[in-house]
Structures are given as structure tokens and as C-alpha cells.
Coordinates of C-alpha atoms and ligand atoms in Angstrom, one line a residue:
M186 CA 0.0 0.0 0.0
K187 CA 1.2 3.5 -0.9
F188 CA -0.1 6.5 1.1
T189 CA 0.4 10.0 -0.3
V190 CA -0.6 12.8 2.0
L191 CA -1.2 16.4 0.8
T192 CA -0.8 18.6 3.8
L193 CA 0.6 21.9 5.2
F194 CA 2.1 19.9 8.0
P195 CA 4.1 17.0 6.4
E196 CA 6.4 16.7 9.5
F197 CA 3.4 15.8 11.7
I198 CA 2.4 13.0 9.3
E199 CA 6.0 11.7 9.0
N200 CA 6.5 11.7 12.7
S201 CA 3.2 10.0 13.4
M202 CA 3.7 7.3 10.8
H203 CA 7.3 6.6 11.8
T204 CA 6.3 5.2 15.1
S205 CA 5.6 1.7 16.3
I206 CA 4.0 -0.8 13.9
C207 CA 3.7 1.6 11.0
K208 CA 7.4 2.4 11.3
R209 CA 8.3 -1.2 11.0
A210 CA 5.9 -1.7 8.1
I211 CA 7.5 1.1 6.2
E212 CA 11.0 -0.2 6.9
N213 CA 10.0 -3.7 5.8
G214 CA 8.3 -2.4 2.5
Y215 CA 4.7 -3.3 3.3
L216 CA 3.8 0.4 3.4
E217 CA 5.1 3.4 1.5
L218 CA 4.5 6.9 2.7
E219 CA 5.0 10.1 0.7
T220 CA 4.1 13.5 2.0
C221 CA 3.7 16.6 -0.1
N222 CA 3.4 20.2 1.3
F223 CA 1.1 21.9 -1.2
R224 CA 2.5 25.3 0.0
E225 CA 5.4 24.5 -2.3
Y226 CA 3.1 24.7 -5.2
T227 CA 1.6 28.1 -4.5
E228 CA 2.0 30.8 -7.2
N229 CA 1.5 33.5 -4.5
K230 CA 4.8 35.4 -4.1
N231 CA 4.4 35.5 -0.3
G232 CA 3.8 31.7 -0.1
R233 CA 0.2 32.1 0.9
V234 CA -2.2 29.2 0.1
D235 CA -5.4 30.8 1.6
D236 CA -7.7 33.7 0.8
Y237 CA -11.1 35.2 1.9
P238 CA -14.3 33.3 1.1
Y239 CA -16.5 34.8 -1.7
G240 CA -19.8 35.9 -0.1
G241 CA -18.1 36.7 3.2
G242 CA -18.0 34.9 6.4
A243 CA -15.4 34.0 9.1
G244 CA -12.0 32.6 8.4
M245 CA -9.9 31.8 5.4
L246 CA -10.1 29.1 2.7
I247 CA -7.4 27.1 1.0
Q248 CA -7.2 28.0 -2.7
A249 CA -7.8 25.5 -5.5
Q250 CA -4.5 26.1 -7.4
P251 CA -1.8 24.9 -5.0
V252 CA -3.9 21.8 -4.0
Y253 CA -4.5 20.8 -7.7
D254 CA -0.9 21.4 -8.8
A255 CA 0.4 19.3 -5.9
Y256 CA -2.1 16.6 -6.7
M257 CA -1.1 16.5 -10.4
A258 CA 2.6 16.4 -9.3
V259 CA 2.2 13.4 -7.1
T260 CA -0.3 11.4 -9.2
G261 CA 0.8 12.5 -12.7
G262 CA -2.9 12.6 -13.5
R263 CA -3.4 8.9 -12.8
K264 CA -6.7 7.8 -11.4
V265 CA -6.1 7.3 -7.7
R266 CA -8.7 7.0 -4.9
T267 CA -8.4 10.4 -3.1
I268 CA -9.8 10.9 0.4
Y269 CA -10.6 14.3 1.8
L270 CA -10.7 14.4 5.6
T271 CA -13.6 16.6 6.5
P272 CA -16.2 17.0 9.3
Q273 CA -18.7 16.7 6.4
G274 CA -17.6 13.2 5.4
E275 CA -19.1 9.8 6.1
V276 CA -18.0 8.6 9.6
F277 CA -15.0 6.2 9.4
N278 CA -15.4 2.7 10.6
Q279 CA -13.9 -0.8 10.4
A280 CA -15.9 -1.7 7.3
K281 CA -14.5 1.4 5.5
A282 CA -11.0 0.5 6.7
H283 CA -11.4 -2.9 5.0
E284 CA -12.7 -1.4 1.8
L285 CA -9.8 1.1 1.5
A286 CA -7.2 -1.6 2.4
E287 CA -8.1 -3.3 -1.0
E288 CA -6.6 -0.3 -2.9
E289 CA -3.0 -0.3 -4.0
E290 CA -2.6 3.4 -3.5
L291 CA -4.5 6.1 -1.7
V292 CA -4.1 9.9 -1.6
F293 CA -5.2 11.8 1.5
L294 CA -6.0 15.5 1.4
C295 CA -5.8 17.3 4.7
G296 CA -7.5 20.7 5.1
H297 CA -6.8 23.5 7.5
Y298 CA -8.4 26.9 8.1
E299 CA -12.2 26.8 7.3
G300 CA -11.9 24.4 4.4
I301 CA -10.8 24.2 0.7
D302 CA -12.3 25.8 -2.5
E303 CA -15.1 23.4 -3.6
R304 CA -13.9 23.4 -7.2
V305 CA -10.7 21.4 -6.6
L306 CA -12.6 19.0 -4.3
E307 CA -15.0 18.3 -7.2
E308 CA -12.0 17.6 -9.4
I309 CA -10.0 15.2 -7.3
V310 CA -11.9 13.8 -4.3
T311 CA -13.5 10.4 -4.5
D312 CA -14.2 9.9 -0.7
N313 CA -15.1 12.3 2.1
I314 CA -14.3 10.9 5.5
S315 CA -14.9 12.3 9.1
I316 CA -13.5 10.4 12.1
G317 CA -16.4 11.4 14.4
D318 CA -18.6 14.1 15.7
Y319 CA -16.2 16.5 17.4
V320 CA -14.2 19.5 16.0
L321 CA -10.5 19.1 15.2
T322 CA -8.1 21.9 14.1
G323 CA -7.3 20.2 10.8
G324 CA -7.4 16.9 8.8
E325 CA -3.9 15.7 9.7
I326 CA -4.7 13.7 12.9
A327 CA -7.7 12.3 11.1
S328 CA -5.6 11.1 8.2
V329 CA -3.2 9.4 10.6
V330 CA -6.1 7.6 12.3
V331 CA -7.4 6.4 8.9
M332 CA -4.0 5.3 7.7
D333 CA -3.2 3.5 11.0
A334 CA -6.5 1.5 10.8
I335 CA -5.9 0.6 7.2
S336 CA -2.2 -0.3 7.8
R337 CA -2.9 -3.1 10.3
L338 CA -5.2 -4.8 7.7
I339 CA -2.4 -5.1 5.1
P340 CA -1.0 -8.6 5.0
G341 CA 2.5 -8.7 6.7
V342 CA 2.0 -5.4 8.6
L343 CA 1.1 -7.1 11.9
G344 CA 3.2 -10.0 13.2
N345 CA 1.4 -13.3 13.3
H346 CA 1.1 -12.8 17.1
D347 CA -1.0 -9.7 16.7
S348 CA -3.1 -10.7 13.7
A349 CA -5.2 -13.3 15.7
D350 CA -6.4 -10.2 17.6
T351 CA -8.0 -8.8 14.5
E352 CA -10.5 -11.6 14.3
S353 CA -11.6 -11.4 17.9
F354 CA -12.3 -7.7 17.8
E355 CA -14.1 -8.0 14.6
N356 CA -17.0 -10.1 15.9
G357 CA -18.6 -6.7 16.7
L358 CA -18.3 -7.0 20.5
L359 CA -15.9 -5.3 22.9
E360 CA -13.0 -7.3 24.2
Y361 CA -13.2 -9.3 27.5
P362 CA -11.0 -8.1 30.4
Q363 CA -7.4 -9.5 30.5
Y364 CA -4.9 -10.2 33.2
T365 CA -1.2 -10.9 33.5
R366 CA 1.2 -11.6 36.4
P367 CA 1.1 -11.4 39.4
E368 CA -1.9 -13.5 40.4
I369 CA -2.8 -11.1 43.2
W370 CA -2.2 -7.3 43.0
R371 CA -3.4 -4.9 45.7
D372 CA -5.6 -7.7 47.1
K373 CA -7.3 -8.2 43.7
K374 CA -7.2 -11.7 42.4
V375 CA -7.2 -12.8 38.8
P376 CA -10.6 -14.5 38.0
E377 CA -10.3 -18.2 39.1
V378 CA -11.5 -19.6 35.7
L379 CA -8.5 -18.1 33.9
L380 CA -6.2 -20.2 36.2
S381 CA -8.2 -23.4 35.8
G382 CA -6.6 -24.5 32.5
H383 CA -10.2 -25.5 31.4
H384 CA -10.2 -24.1 27.9
A385 CA -13.9 -24.5 27.2
N386 CA -14.8 -22.7 30.4
I387 CA -12.3 -20.0 29.7
E388 CA -13.8 -19.4 26.3
K389 CA -17.3 -19.4 27.7
W390 CA -16.3 -16.8 30.4
R391 CA -14.7 -14.6 27.8
Q392 CA -17.7 -14.6 25.6
E393 CA -20.0 -13.7 28.5
Q394 CA -17.7 -10.9 29.6
S395 CA -17.5 -9.5 26.0
L396 CA -21.3 -9.5 25.8
L397 CA -21.7 -7.9 29.3
R398 CA -19.2 -5.3 28.6
T399 CA -20.8 -4.4 25.3
K400 CA -24.2 -4.1 26.8
E401 CA -22.8 -1.8 29.5
R402 CA -20.5 0.4 27.5
R403 CA -21.6 0.2 23.8
P404 CA -25.2 -1.0 23.6
D405 CA -25.3 0.6 20.2
L406 CA -23.0 -2.2 18.9
L407 CA -25.7 -4.8 19.7
D408 CA -28.5 -3.0 17.8
G409 CA -27.4 -4.6 14.5
Q410 CA -27.0 -8.2 16.0
Ligands
9D3_1533 C1 -17.4 26.6 11.3 C2 -17.6 25.3 10.7 N1 -16.6 24.3 11.1 C3 -17.1 22.9 10.9 C4 -17.5 22.3 12.2 C5 -15.4 24.5 10.2 C6 -14.3 23.6 10.4 C7 -13.8 23.3 11.7 C8 -12.7 22.4 11.8 C9 -13.8 22.9 9.3 C10 -12.7 22.1 9.5 C11 -12.2 21.8 10.7 C12 -11.0 20.9 10.9 N2 -11.4 19.5 11.0 C13 -11.0 18.6 10.1 O1 -10.4 19.0 9.1 C14 -11.5 17.3 10.2 C15 -12.3 16.6 11.1 C16 -13.0 17.1 12.3 O2 -12.9 18.2 12.7 N3 -13.7 16.2 13.0 C17 -13.8 14.9 12.7 N4 -13.3 14.4 11.6 C18 -12.5 15.3 10.8 S1 -11.7 14.9 9.4 C19 -11.1 16.4 9.2

């Protein structure tokens, strides 16, 4: 998978993605990351990429020209699925992560200020994605969230040890509580069944705990089941 990110803050994307599992995946060639600062493509002599909105209103908008020229420079006009991170997008979820993980290449466009001139969005954007109903300062963190979720679905990115995890979360329930050594910590004992060695009972307990926890914390996840 190749990710290309168009952003005014490429160092934020580079730093975030060169951490932990994504760092290893880039080093091992399972992921490729390119960032492009579209400020480098502005034709404004002061390096500006923003201007006032026609019709008035608060804040500034990113102009179409630098975004389009940066996009053409990184894609060469090829047809590439291009994701605009925006509060007006469809809310990202695990199904969308799976769908996007099928692509060989994705471009991410991160906005700042109050948004981007609609005309360039019409030209290049194929998918509008939000990461949830709260207000961020820009699209960068959202793009990292989406890339991180996609990355762990790419074959080879997770070690075999981690990949079993994938299946257990994706049954649509929250995970059961987990414990490691010591057996007693601050007078709290590990649930007896986990020490029993009785694998069928352990499996049954974990399923019960998953269901209980989901009912308590995320009843909305049970609506579709
Ligand atoms: C005044 C109207 N604002 C919309 C609520 C304008 C605005 C605020 C903040 C426009 C963009 C942003 C920056 N946010 C993102 O770029 C963003 C985002 C978000 O704020 N929440 C959830 N997902 C995303 S994806 C990109």
C-alpha cells in the first residue's frame, strides 16, 4: 500500500507514521509513505495558500490552485482514490478500513483553516471521511487515524502474534478483560476460571464478559445483531 498525503504539516504525518507498527511496516516495505506540502506549489509570491471566502464569512479558505498542482505532481494525472478528511464526510469505521485496504494506493488531502475551495474538491476527491462528531483543528490527525486503521489490515504489517487479535475484535463485540502476572495485585485476584486450565470454560467466560461489557458500555453495537 502506498499512502500519499497532501498537507501543510508534512512533518506531523511523517513523525506519526514513523512510530511503532507503521514504522516497522514502512521499513519492511509493506507500506510506502509520501508527503507533499502543497504550499510548495503556490503561485503566490508570499507563499500564501489561503484567501477570503467569496460571499463573506469568518476565516480563510485554501485556494484550489496549490492543491490541484500538488495533486497533479504526485499522481501525474493517474486515477487514484483520493480521500478528503472533513467534518462533512461519512464517519469512518472498520468496514471502510477494510474497503480502503483493498486499494494499492491512496491519496489523503488534509484541510486547515475553514476548508478548501469546492472546485478542486470536485475535481480530485473520491471519498469524504470524518473520524467522528467533534471538531479538530485540521485533517492531519484524522488522516493518521485512517492510515493506521488501514495499515494493520495489510498482509504482513502485523506480526502473526498480533493478527489473531484482528479476528476477535471484529466479531462486533468489545473485548473481554485481560490479566497478566502477578496473580494477586493490591488484594485483587485474577478471576479463578483463567487459572483453571479448562479451555472451554475460559472461552465461555470470555464470551460472557464480552457481551456484558458491550451491553454496559456500547449497547449501540448490539443493535445490528
Ligand atoms: C465553522 C464550521 N466548522 C465545521 C465544524 C469549520 C471547520 C472546523 C474544523 C472545518 C474544518 C475543521 C477541521 N477539521 C477537520 O479537518 C477534520 C475533522 C474534524 O474536525 N472532526 C472529525 N473528523 C474530521 S476529518 C477532518
